[in-house]
Coordinates of C-alpha atoms and ligand atoms in Angstrom, one line a residue:
M1 CA -75.5 0.2 -13.1
R2 CA -74.6 3.9 -13.0
W3 CA -70.9 4.5 -13.6
S4 CA -70.9 7.4 -11.1
R5 CA -71.8 4.8 -8.4
A6 CA -69.6 2.0 -9.6
L7 CA -66.0 1.1 -8.6
I8 CA -64.4 1.2 -12.1
P9 CA -61.2 3.0 -11.4
T10 CA -59.8 3.4 -15.0
V11 CA -56.2 4.7 -15.3
K12 CA -54.3 6.2 -18.2
E13 CA -50.8 4.9 -17.5
T14 CA -49.6 1.4 -18.3
P15 CA -48.5 -0.2 -15.1
K16 CA -44.7 -0.6 -14.8
D17 CA -44.7 -4.3 -14.3
A18 CA -47.0 -5.1 -17.2
E19 CA -45.3 -7.1 -19.9
V20 CA -48.4 -8.1 -21.9
A21 CA -51.5 -6.2 -23.1
S22 CA -53.9 -8.2 -21.0
H23 CA -52.1 -7.3 -17.7
S24 CA -51.9 -3.7 -18.6
L25 CA -55.6 -3.5 -19.8
M26 CA -57.0 -5.3 -16.8
V27 CA -55.3 -2.7 -14.5
R28 CA -56.2 0.2 -16.8
A29 CA -59.8 -0.8 -17.2
G30 CA -60.2 -1.0 -13.4
M31 CA -60.8 -4.8 -13.5
M32 CA -58.1 -5.9 -11.0
R33 CA -55.4 -4.6 -8.7
K34 CA -52.3 -6.4 -7.5
V35 CA -52.1 -7.1 -3.7
G36 CA -48.7 -8.9 -3.8
A37 CA -46.7 -10.9 -6.2
G38 CA -49.1 -13.1 -8.1
I39 CA -52.1 -12.2 -5.9
F40 CA -54.9 -9.9 -6.9
N41 CA -58.1 -8.1 -6.0
Y42 CA -60.8 -8.5 -8.7
L43 CA -62.8 -5.4 -8.9
P44 CA -66.5 -5.4 -10.0
L45 CA -65.8 -5.3 -13.7
G46 CA -63.2 -8.0 -13.5
W47 CA -65.2 -10.2 -11.3
K48 CA -68.2 -10.0 -13.6
V49 CA -66.1 -11.4 -16.4
V50 CA -64.7 -14.1 -14.3
Q51 CA -68.2 -15.1 -13.3
K52 CA -69.3 -15.1 -16.9
V53 CA -66.6 -17.5 -17.9
A54 CA -67.3 -19.6 -14.9
Q55 CA -71.0 -19.8 -15.8
I56 CA -70.2 -21.0 -19.3
V57 CA -67.8 -23.6 -17.9
R58 CA -70.5 -24.7 -15.5
E59 CA -73.2 -25.0 -18.1
E60 CA -71.1 -27.1 -20.4
M61 CA -69.7 -29.3 -17.7
N62 CA -73.3 -30.0 -16.4
K63 CA -74.3 -30.8 -20.0
A64 CA -71.6 -33.4 -20.1
G65 CA -73.0 -35.1 -17.0
A66 CA -70.5 -33.7 -14.5
Q67 CA -71.7 -32.7 -11.0
E68 CA -70.5 -29.6 -9.2
I69 CA -69.1 -29.9 -5.7
L70 CA -66.8 -27.8 -3.5
M71 CA -63.7 -29.3 -1.9
P72 CA -61.6 -27.4 0.7
V73 CA -58.7 -25.2 -0.2
L74 CA -56.8 -26.6 2.9
S75 CA -56.0 -30.3 3.0
P76 CA -54.0 -32.4 5.4
A77 CA -50.5 -33.4 4.4
E78 CA -51.3 -37.1 5.1
L79 CA -53.2 -37.3 1.8
W80 CA -50.3 -35.9 -0.1
M81 CA -48.0 -38.3 1.6
E82 CA -50.2 -41.2 0.6
S83 CA -50.0 -40.2 -3.1
G84 CA -46.3 -39.5 -2.7
R85 CA -46.7 -35.9 -4.0
W86 CA -45.8 -34.4 -0.6
F87 CA -42.2 -35.6 -1.3
V88 CA -42.0 -34.8 -5.0
Y89 CA -44.1 -31.7 -5.7
G90 CA -41.3 -29.3 -4.8
K91 CA -41.4 -25.7 -3.9
E92 CA -44.6 -24.8 -5.9
L93 CA -46.7 -26.6 -3.3
M94 CA -47.8 -24.1 -0.6
R95 CA -47.3 -25.9 2.7
L96 CA -48.3 -24.6 6.2
K97 CA -48.6 -25.8 9.8
D98 CA -51.6 -25.4 12.1
R99 CA -51.3 -24.6 15.8
H100 CA -50.7 -28.2 16.6
E101 CA -47.7 -28.3 14.2
H102 CA -49.6 -30.5 11.8
D103 CA -48.7 -30.1 8.1
Y104 CA -51.2 -28.9 5.6
V105 CA -51.3 -28.0 1.9
L106 CA -53.1 -25.1 0.2
G107 CA -54.4 -27.1 -2.8
P108 CA -52.7 -26.5 -6.2
T109 CA -55.0 -29.2 -7.6
H110 CA -57.3 -31.8 -6.0
E111 CA -56.5 -35.3 -7.2
E112 CA -55.8 -36.5 -3.6
V113 CA -58.8 -34.9 -2.0
V114 CA -61.3 -36.1 -4.6
T115 CA -59.8 -39.6 -4.7
D116 CA -60.1 -39.8 -0.9
L117 CA -63.8 -38.7 -1.2
V118 CA -64.6 -41.2 -3.9
R119 CA -62.9 -44.2 -2.3
R120 CA -65.1 -43.6 0.8
E121 CA -68.4 -43.1 -1.0
V122 CA -68.2 -45.4 -4.1
Q123 CA -67.9 -49.1 -3.8
S124 CA -69.6 -50.7 -6.8
Y125 CA -69.3 -50.7 -10.6
R126 CA -72.9 -49.7 -10.5
E127 CA -72.0 -46.3 -9.2
L128 CA -69.5 -45.6 -12.0
P129 CA -68.8 -43.6 -14.1
L130 CA -68.8 -40.5 -12.0
C131 CA -67.5 -37.1 -12.8
L132 CA -67.1 -34.4 -10.1
Y133 CA -65.9 -30.8 -10.6
Q134 CA -65.4 -27.6 -8.7
I135 CA -64.6 -24.0 -9.5
Q136 CA -62.3 -22.8 -6.8
T137 CA -59.2 -20.9 -5.8
K138 CA -55.9 -22.7 -6.3
F139 CA -52.5 -21.9 -4.8
R140 CA -49.1 -22.4 -6.4
D141 CA -45.9 -20.8 -5.4
E142 CA -44.9 -20.2 -9.0
V143 CA -41.1 -19.5 -9.6
R144 CA -42.1 -16.5 -11.7
P145 CA -45.5 -15.1 -11.2
R146 CA -46.1 -12.8 -14.2
F147 CA -48.3 -11.4 -16.8
G148 CA -50.9 -10.4 -14.2
V149 CA -53.6 -13.0 -13.5
M150 CA -52.2 -15.2 -16.4
R151 CA -49.6 -16.8 -14.0
G152 CA -50.7 -16.0 -10.5
R153 CA -49.8 -17.6 -7.2
E154 CA -53.5 -17.7 -6.3
F155 CA -56.0 -18.2 -9.2
S156 CA -59.4 -19.7 -10.0
M157 CA -59.5 -23.1 -11.7
K158 CA -62.2 -25.4 -12.7
D159 CA -61.0 -28.9 -11.9
A160 CA -62.9 -32.0 -12.8
Y161 CA -62.2 -35.6 -12.0
S162 CA -63.8 -38.7 -13.5
F163 CA -63.9 -42.2 -12.3
H164 CA -64.5 -45.3 -14.4
A165 CA -64.7 -49.1 -14.2
T166 CA -62.7 -49.7 -17.4
P167 CA -60.0 -48.0 -19.3
E168 CA -62.3 -47.9 -22.4
D169 CA -64.9 -45.9 -20.4
M170 CA -62.2 -43.5 -19.3
V171 CA -61.1 -43.0 -22.9
K172 CA -64.6 -42.5 -24.0
Y173 CA -65.3 -39.8 -21.4
Y174 CA -62.0 -38.1 -22.2
G175 CA -63.4 -37.7 -25.7
V176 CA -66.6 -36.1 -24.2
M177 CA -64.5 -33.7 -22.2
R178 CA -62.4 -32.8 -25.2
D179 CA -65.6 -31.8 -27.1
T180 CA -66.9 -30.0 -24.0
Y181 CA -63.7 -28.0 -23.8
V182 CA -63.9 -27.0 -27.4
N183 CA -67.5 -25.8 -26.8
I184 CA -66.5 -23.9 -23.7
F185 CA -63.8 -21.9 -25.4
T186 CA -65.8 -21.4 -28.6
R187 CA -68.7 -20.0 -26.5
C188 CA -66.2 -17.6 -24.8
G189 CA -65.3 -16.3 -28.2
L190 CA -61.8 -17.7 -28.2
D191 CA -59.8 -19.1 -31.1
T192 CA -58.2 -22.2 -29.6
R193 CA -56.4 -25.4 -30.7
V194 CA -56.2 -28.8 -29.1
V195 CA -52.6 -29.8 -28.9
I196 CA -50.8 -32.8 -27.6
G197 CA -49.6 -31.9 -24.1
H198 CA -47.3 -32.9 -21.4
S199 CA -48.5 -34.5 -18.2
G200 CA -45.9 -33.0 -15.9
A201 CA -46.5 -33.3 -12.1
I202 CA -50.0 -34.7 -12.5
G203 CA -48.8 -38.0 -14.0
G204 CA -50.7 -40.2 -16.4
K205 CA -49.9 -40.8 -20.0
I206 CA -52.2 -39.1 -22.5
A207 CA -52.8 -35.4 -22.2
E208 CA -53.9 -32.6 -24.4
E209 CA -53.9 -28.9 -23.9
L210 CA -56.3 -26.2 -25.1
M211 CA -54.3 -23.3 -26.5
V212 CA -55.6 -19.8 -27.1
L213 CA -53.6 -18.6 -30.1
A214 CA -51.7 -15.4 -29.1
D215 CA -48.2 -14.1 -29.9
T216 CA -47.6 -13.3 -26.3
G217 CA -48.4 -16.8 -25.2
E218 CA -45.8 -18.6 -23.0
S219 CA -46.3 -21.9 -24.8
V220 CA -44.7 -22.7 -28.1
V221 CA -46.6 -25.1 -30.3
L222 CA -45.2 -27.1 -33.2
A223 CA -47.6 -28.1 -35.9
C224 CA -47.6 -30.1 -39.1
P225 CA -48.8 -27.8 -41.9
D226 CA -50.2 -30.8 -43.7
A227 CA -53.9 -30.7 -42.7
S228 CA -54.4 -34.4 -43.5
C229 CA -51.8 -35.2 -40.8
G230 CA -52.6 -32.5 -38.2
Y231 CA -49.9 -33.3 -35.7
T232 CA -49.8 -30.5 -33.2
A233 CA -47.9 -30.6 -29.9
T234 CA -46.4 -28.2 -27.4
D235 CA -42.6 -27.9 -27.6
E236 CA -42.4 -29.6 -24.2
T237 CA -44.0 -32.7 -25.7
A238 CA -43.2 -32.5 -29.5
H239 CA -41.0 -35.1 -31.1
G240 CA -39.6 -34.6 -34.6
V241 CA -37.0 -35.4 -37.1
V242 CA -33.8 -33.3 -36.9
T243 CA -32.1 -33.0 -40.2
H244 CA -28.3 -33.3 -40.4
A245 CA -25.7 -32.7 -43.1
E246 CA -24.1 -35.9 -44.4
A247 CA -20.4 -35.6 -43.6
D248 CA -18.1 -36.9 -46.3
E249 CA -15.0 -37.0 -44.1
Q250 CA -13.4 -39.9 -42.3
P251 CA -13.0 -39.8 -38.5
R252 CA -9.6 -38.3 -37.6
P253 CA -7.7 -38.8 -34.4
L254 CA -8.7 -36.8 -31.3
E255 CA -6.6 -33.8 -30.6
K256 CA -6.4 -31.4 -27.7
I257 CA -6.1 -27.7 -28.6
H258 CA -5.6 -24.5 -26.7
T259 CA -8.7 -22.3 -26.8
P260 CA -8.0 -19.6 -24.3
G261 CA -11.2 -17.9 -23.0
K262 CA -13.4 -19.5 -25.6
E263 CA -16.2 -20.7 -23.3
T264 CA -19.2 -20.2 -25.5
I265 CA -20.2 -22.1 -28.7
E266 CA -20.0 -18.8 -30.6
D267 CA -16.5 -18.0 -29.4
V268 CA -15.1 -21.5 -30.0
T269 CA -16.6 -21.9 -33.5
A270 CA -15.4 -18.4 -34.5
F271 CA -11.9 -19.3 -33.2
L272 CA -11.8 -22.7 -34.9
K273 CA -13.7 -21.6 -38.0
K274 CA -16.4 -24.2 -37.6
T275 CA -20.2 -24.0 -37.4
P276 CA -22.2 -24.7 -34.2
A277 CA -23.5 -27.9 -35.8
Q278 CA -19.9 -29.2 -35.9
T279 CA -19.7 -29.0 -32.1
V280 CA -21.2 -31.1 -29.3
K281 CA -22.3 -28.9 -26.4
A282 CA -22.9 -29.8 -22.8
L283 CA -25.9 -28.7 -20.8
L284 CA -25.8 -29.0 -17.1
F285 CA -29.0 -29.7 -15.1
R286 CA -29.8 -30.2 -11.4
C287 CA -32.3 -33.1 -11.3
D288 CA -33.4 -33.0 -7.7
D289 CA -30.1 -33.6 -5.9
K290 CA -28.3 -35.1 -8.9
L291 CA -26.2 -33.6 -11.6
A292 CA -27.2 -34.4 -15.2
V293 CA -24.8 -33.6 -18.0
V294 CA -26.6 -33.8 -21.4
F295 CA -24.7 -33.6 -24.7
V296 CA -26.5 -32.2 -27.8
R297 CA -25.4 -31.0 -31.2
G298 CA -24.0 -27.5 -30.7
D299 CA -26.8 -25.7 -32.6
R300 CA -29.6 -27.3 -30.7
D301 CA -31.0 -27.2 -27.1
V302 CA -32.3 -29.7 -24.7
N303 CA -36.0 -30.1 -23.7
P304 CA -36.1 -30.4 -19.9
A305 CA -39.4 -32.2 -20.1
K306 CA -37.8 -35.0 -22.2
L307 CA -35.0 -35.1 -19.7
H308 CA -37.5 -35.4 -16.9
A309 CA -39.1 -38.4 -18.5
V310 CA -35.6 -40.1 -18.8
V311 CA -34.2 -39.4 -15.3
Q312 CA -37.6 -39.6 -13.6
G313 CA -36.7 -36.8 -11.2
F314 CA -39.1 -34.2 -10.0
E315 CA -37.5 -30.8 -10.0
I316 CA -35.3 -30.1 -13.0
E317 CA -33.5 -26.9 -13.6
I318 CA -30.4 -25.5 -15.2
A319 CA -27.6 -26.2 -12.7
D320 CA -26.2 -23.1 -11.1
A321 CA -22.5 -22.4 -10.2
A322 CA -23.0 -23.4 -6.6
F323 CA -24.6 -26.7 -7.4
I324 CA -21.9 -27.5 -10.0
E325 CA -19.3 -26.6 -7.3
S326 CA -21.0 -29.0 -4.9
K327 CA -20.5 -31.8 -7.5
K328 CA -16.8 -31.1 -8.0
A329 CA -16.1 -34.8 -7.8
A330 CA -17.9 -35.2 -11.2
G331 CA -14.9 -33.4 -12.9
V332 CA -17.0 -31.0 -14.9
V333 CA -15.4 -27.7 -15.9
P334 CA -18.1 -25.2 -16.9
G335 CA -17.3 -23.6 -20.3
Y336 CA -15.1 -26.5 -21.2
C337 CA -17.3 -29.5 -20.4
G338 CA -16.9 -32.5 -22.7
P339 CA -18.0 -36.1 -22.4
L340 CA -14.6 -37.7 -21.7
G341 CA -13.5 -38.3 -18.2
I342 CA -16.4 -36.9 -16.3
K343 CA -18.6 -38.7 -13.7
P344 CA -21.9 -37.0 -13.2
E345 CA -24.9 -39.0 -11.8
H346 CA -26.5 -38.8 -15.2
L347 CA -24.4 -38.7 -18.4
L348 CA -26.7 -38.6 -21.4
F349 CA -26.4 -38.0 -25.2
D350 CA -29.1 -36.7 -27.5
E351 CA -29.6 -38.6 -30.7
T352 CA -28.2 -35.6 -32.7
V353 CA -24.7 -36.2 -31.3
R354 CA -24.6 -39.5 -33.3
H355 CA -24.3 -37.6 -36.6
V356 CA -21.5 -35.2 -35.6
V357 CA -18.3 -36.2 -37.4
N358 CA -15.0 -34.9 -36.1
G359 CA -16.8 -32.6 -33.7
I360 CA -15.5 -30.1 -31.1
V361 CA -16.0 -30.9 -27.5
G362 CA -14.7 -29.4 -24.2
A363 CA -11.6 -31.1 -22.8
N364 CA -12.7 -30.7 -19.1
E365 CA -9.7 -28.5 -18.6
P366 CA -9.8 -24.7 -18.5
D367 CA -8.9 -23.2 -21.9
Y368 CA -8.8 -26.5 -23.8
H369 CA -11.1 -28.2 -26.3
L370 CA -10.8 -31.5 -28.1
V371 CA -11.3 -31.7 -31.9
N372 CA -12.2 -34.7 -34.0
F373 CA -14.7 -36.2 -31.5
N374 CA -16.7 -39.1 -32.8
V375 CA -19.1 -40.4 -30.3
S376 CA -19.4 -44.0 -31.4
R377 CA -15.6 -44.4 -31.3
D378 CA -14.8 -42.2 -28.3
V379 CA -17.7 -43.1 -26.0
P380 CA -18.6 -46.7 -27.1
D381 CA -21.1 -47.2 -24.2
A382 CA -22.9 -43.8 -24.7
Q383 CA -26.6 -43.8 -23.7
F384 CA -28.6 -42.0 -26.4
H385 CA -32.1 -40.6 -25.9
D386 CA -34.4 -38.2 -27.7
L387 CA -33.7 -35.1 -25.6
V388 CA -33.7 -32.3 -28.1
L389 CA -36.0 -29.3 -28.0
Q390 CA -37.9 -29.4 -31.3
V391 CA -37.8 -26.2 -33.4
K392 CA -39.6 -24.9 -36.5
G393 CA -38.5 -26.8 -39.6
D394 CA -37.9 -30.1 -37.9
G395 CA -39.8 -32.9 -39.6
C396 CA -43.2 -34.0 -38.3
P397 CA -42.8 -37.2 -36.4
R398 CA -45.8 -38.7 -38.2
C399 CA -45.3 -37.7 -41.8
G400 CA -41.9 -35.9 -42.0
T401 CA -43.3 -32.6 -43.4
P402 CA -41.3 -29.6 -41.9
M403 CA -43.2 -28.3 -39.0
V404 CA -44.3 -24.7 -38.3
T405 CA -44.5 -23.0 -34.9
F406 CA -47.0 -20.7 -33.2
R407 CA -47.4 -19.3 -29.7
G408 CA -50.3 -20.0 -27.4
I409 CA -51.7 -19.6 -23.9
E410 CA -52.7 -22.8 -22.2
V411 CA -56.2 -22.2 -20.9
G412 CA -57.1 -25.8 -20.2
N413 CA -56.0 -29.4 -20.3
I414 CA -57.3 -32.9 -20.1
F415 CA -55.5 -36.0 -18.9
Q416 CA -56.1 -39.7 -18.9
L417 CA -54.7 -40.5 -15.5
G418 CA -55.3 -44.2 -15.4
T419 CA -54.8 -45.8 -12.0
K420 CA -52.0 -43.6 -10.7
Y421 CA -54.0 -42.1 -7.8
S422 CA -56.5 -44.8 -7.4
E423 CA -53.7 -47.3 -6.8
A424 CA -51.8 -45.0 -4.5
L425 CA -54.9 -44.2 -2.4
K426 CA -56.6 -47.6 -2.8
A427 CA -59.7 -46.2 -4.5
N428 CA -61.1 -49.6 -5.5
F429 CA -64.5 -50.8 -6.6
L430 CA -66.1 -54.2 -7.0
D431 CA -66.7 -55.2 -10.6
E432 CA -69.6 -57.4 -11.9
G433 CA -67.8 -60.5 -10.8
N434 CA -67.2 -59.1 -7.3
A435 CA -63.5 -58.7 -7.9
E436 CA -61.8 -55.6 -6.3
K437 CA -60.2 -53.3 -8.9
P438 CA -58.7 -49.8 -8.9
M439 CA -60.8 -47.2 -10.6
F440 CA -59.6 -45.6 -13.9
M441 CA -59.4 -41.8 -13.6
G442 CA -59.3 -38.8 -15.9
C443 CA -58.8 -35.2 -14.8
Y444 CA -59.6 -32.0 -16.6
G445 CA -58.6 -28.4 -15.7
I446 CA -59.5 -24.9 -16.9
G447 CA -57.8 -21.8 -15.7
V448 CA -60.8 -19.5 -15.3
T449 CA -58.9 -16.4 -14.4
R450 CA -56.3 -17.1 -17.0
T451 CA -59.0 -17.5 -19.6
V452 CA -60.1 -13.9 -18.9
A453 CA -56.6 -12.6 -19.6
A454 CA -56.3 -14.8 -22.7
A455 CA -59.5 -13.4 -24.0
I456 CA -58.1 -9.9 -23.7
E457 CA -54.8 -11.0 -25.4
Q458 CA -56.9 -12.1 -28.3
H459 CA -59.4 -9.3 -28.4
H460 CA -58.0 -5.8 -27.9
D461 CA -56.7 -2.9 -30.0
A462 CA -54.5 0.1 -29.2
N463 CA -57.4 1.8 -27.3
G464 CA -58.5 -1.0 -25.1
I465 CA -60.4 -4.3 -24.7
I466 CA -63.0 -5.5 -27.3
W467 CA -65.0 -8.0 -25.3
P468 CA -66.6 -11.0 -27.0
R469 CA -70.3 -10.6 -26.2
A470 CA -70.5 -13.9 -24.2
I471 CA -68.1 -12.7 -21.5
A472 CA -68.4 -9.0 -21.6
P473 CA -69.0 -7.4 -18.1
Y474 CA -72.0 -5.4 -19.5
D475 CA -73.9 -5.9 -22.7
I476 CA -74.5 -2.2 -23.6
L477 CA -72.9 1.1 -22.5
L478 CA -75.3 4.0 -22.5
Q479 CA -73.2 7.2 -22.8
P480 CA -75.1 10.4 -22.2
L481 CA -73.0 13.4 -23.1
A482 CA -73.9 16.7 -21.2
V483 CA -75.5 14.9 -18.3
D484 CA -77.3 18.0 -17.1
N485 CA -79.2 18.5 -20.3
A486 CA -82.9 17.6 -19.6
D487 CA -83.5 15.9 -23.0
V488 CA -80.3 13.8 -22.7
A489 CA -81.3 12.7 -19.2
R490 CA -84.8 11.8 -20.3
V491 CA -83.8 9.8 -23.4
T492 CA -81.1 8.0 -21.4
G493 CA -83.6 7.1 -18.7
E494 CA -86.1 5.8 -21.3
L495 CA -83.6 3.7 -23.2
E496 CA -82.2 2.4 -19.9
A497 CA -85.6 1.3 -18.7
A498 CA -86.6 -0.2 -22.0
L499 CA -83.4 -2.2 -22.5
E500 CA -83.3 -3.4 -18.9
K501 CA -86.9 -4.6 -19.3
R502 CA -85.7 -6.6 -22.3
G503 CA -83.1 -8.3 -20.1
Y504 CA -79.9 -6.4 -21.1
D505 CA -77.2 -5.6 -18.6
L506 CA -76.4 -1.9 -18.9
L507 CA -73.7 0.4 -17.7
V508 CA -74.7 4.1 -17.9
D509 CA -71.8 6.5 -18.0
D510 CA -73.6 9.3 -16.1
R511 CA -70.3 10.9 -15.0
D512 CA -70.1 14.7 -15.6
A513 CA -67.0 14.6 -17.7
K514 CA -65.8 15.7 -21.1
P515 CA -66.9 13.7 -24.2
G516 CA -63.3 12.8 -25.1
F517 CA -62.7 11.4 -21.7
K518 CA -65.8 9.3 -21.8
F519 CA -65.0 8.0 -25.3
K520 CA -61.5 7.0 -24.2
D521 CA -62.9 5.1 -21.1
A522 CA -65.6 3.4 -23.3
D523 CA -62.9 2.1 -25.6
L524 CA -60.7 1.0 -22.7
I525 CA -63.3 -1.1 -20.9
G526 CA -64.6 -2.6 -24.2
I527 CA -68.4 -3.1 -23.7
P528 CA -69.6 -4.6 -27.1
L529 CA -72.1 -1.8 -27.9
R530 CA -72.0 1.9 -27.1
V531 CA -75.1 4.1 -27.4
T532 CA -74.2 7.8 -27.2
I533 CA -77.0 10.3 -26.4
S534 CA -75.9 13.9 -27.0
P535 CA -77.8 17.2 -27.4
R536 CA -76.6 17.5 -31.0
S537 CA -77.8 14.1 -32.2
L538 CA -81.1 14.5 -30.2
G539 CA -81.5 17.8 -32.1
E540 CA -81.8 15.6 -35.2
G541 CA -84.0 13.1 -33.4
K542 CA -81.2 10.5 -33.3
V543 CA -78.8 8.7 -31.1
E544 CA -75.4 7.3 -32.0
V545 CA -74.7 3.6 -32.0
K546 CA -71.2 2.1 -32.2
R547 CA -70.0 -1.5 -31.9
R548 CA -66.7 -1.6 -30.1
C549 CA -65.3 -3.8 -32.9
D550 CA -66.1 -1.1 -35.6
E551 CA -64.3 2.1 -36.5
K552 CA -67.4 4.2 -37.2
A553 CA -70.6 5.0 -35.3
V554 CA -74.0 5.2 -37.0
L555 CA -76.9 7.6 -36.2
I556 CA -80.2 5.9 -35.7
P557 CA -83.6 7.5 -35.3
L558 CA -85.0 7.7 -31.8
E559 CA -88.2 6.2 -33.1
G560 CA -87.6 2.4 -33.0
A561 CA -84.2 2.9 -31.4
V562 CA -84.6 0.2 -28.8
E563 CA -85.2 -2.5 -31.5
K564 CA -82.4 -1.2 -33.6
I565 CA -80.0 -1.2 -30.6
I566 CA -80.9 -4.8 -29.7
E567 CA -80.5 -5.9 -33.3
T568 CA -77.1 -4.3 -33.6
Y569 CA -76.0 -5.7 -30.2
H570 CA -76.7 -9.2 -31.5
T571 CA -74.5 -8.6 -34.5
C572 CA -71.5 -8.0 -32.2
P573 CA -69.0 -10.8 -32.2
Ligands
ATP601 P1 -48.6 -24.1 -16.9 O1 -47.8 -25.0 -17.8 O2 -49.0 -22.9 -17.5 O3 -47.8 -23.9 -15.6 P2 -50.0 -26.3 -15.7 O4 -49.7 -27.4 -16.6 O5 -49.2 -26.2 -14.4 O6 -49.9 -24.9 -16.5 P3 -52.4 -27.4 -14.7 O7 -51.8 -27.9 -13.5 O8 -52.8 -28.4 -15.7 O9 -51.5 -26.3 -15.4 O10 -53.7 -26.4 -14.4 C1 -54.9 -26.3 -15.1 C2 -55.1 -25.0 -15.7 O11 -54.9 -24.0 -14.7 C3 -54.0 -24.6 -16.8 O12 -54.4 -25.1 -18.0 C4 -54.1 -23.1 -16.7 O13 -55.1 -22.6 -17.5 C5 -54.4 -22.8 -15.3 N1 -53.2 -22.4 -14.5 C6 -52.1 -23.1 -14.2 N2 -51.3 -22.4 -13.4 C7 -51.8 -21.2 -13.3 C8 -51.3 -20.0 -12.7 N3 -50.2 -20.0 -12.0 N4 -52.1 -18.9 -12.8 C9 -53.3 -18.9 -13.5 N5 -53.7 -20.0 -14.1 C10 -53.0 -21.1 -14.0
MG602 MG1 -47.6 -25.0 -13.9

């Protein structure tokens, strides 16, 4: 491809809304353009990379015995009502009506559609196991689309669904998928970790996530540093041991004290000369239409995913002022909320509260707190749960070693669904004894477009992208300087023909522009190998070769240049 004919509109400036390198670089390298919030055009360079990732995914899925299909984006609401998700998916589900006022869904994921297909087509244990997948556009009305294609409202996903006669077979195939996923991301040139994940809206019990290690990742992962243990989990899922100071004081009588304007933990502890760990703070959540008040030790936070598991709601978010006002009857006074005398729909205590001796709590009265709160004495029927958000330094739940944290980007996940969808949609089969049973299912997702962004997060420098060879938009960039020089044009043409004949995908920067401009653009778009043909190097009978991952270029003789270029290309990461 000749750059002068290609649509690769590179730009100098970082887009205003770009918070992470991959977003900025995808725009600057002319890979994609925003159409609306969370919706994008993929330009030729960007689309080539998406296709390369998709092809690796396809090859590895096929190797694992999965079969590619294509399901529709649009699906009738009835299927979603049958599974129950129509009622619980919340605002992320894109719903629309057709001209007959029938409800439809723009698929965010396809468990319903695939289970409907399989229940119609598969009847016997003889036809199982079966794994079907597709690579297709998904729609989700994300609360906060951001980071470019990393969290879009329309994005490309590979979603696979497997069907089994026994739970053992489901678990076995889950293991195959786990290996397949590790191979896929390794082939893409990404450094990933498999971590224990959270099953969220999809349901099911066992889930793992594939994380690309990146400081800008939205996910926080807690890991046991003891390699023989290896516990690794997202902060949504992680359990752990929270340390607490042994108090050597006896419980004292409760006392109400005037704390005017001291609404935050910082203010009240400074005022009463205590530490946050000597307080019990209230966090208020809206769980669907119910108010949940959760108490946790003042220096810690609540993990909404753990709360989700306890209250079994669907949408959980921090309660806003209007919602709290609508629940006035609960008696909660924001800023001064304490556990005594309130009546929310859910009143829960995290385990950490057990160890607070003579703590400070709100008095449910403006400008007042209670001191000397001891939960076992003051709330004898308190319900305790593990609701705390685990942090660095908490003990590993398996071996107790203090855990470390890192950030990651979730590029894929695998779930053991069990019979959640097959029971709801009656996807049954006849077993060897002719008994009718629900199929066991697994589901496995990969964010194809997110993987492209994650690859850039992991592989870039101050000047631009450094594509791993396997997913680069082009293999080699031929860069003639002084395009109207006859020797330069001739050598460029010869190298182009020879390398193309050998099967390499080339971009030739034939634009009539200054060398500095071309070098900058070459670094920005990140093709693994650059071959520069200039009158000066040709004068010495040489061309210049530079791997994008290296600082320096090397001059190689024209004689045997094709072999040397190919050899160097294959040493690129
Ligand atoms: P997240 O926690 O990031 O919202 P999720 O748990 O909702 O992800 P899944 O429903 O399991 O994700 O989707 C499978 C894969 O699709 C994810 O692992 C991720 O790579 C990708 N993905 C999910 N949401 C988006 C999005 N809004 N934009 C781009 N890719 C996404
Ligand atoms: Mg999500």
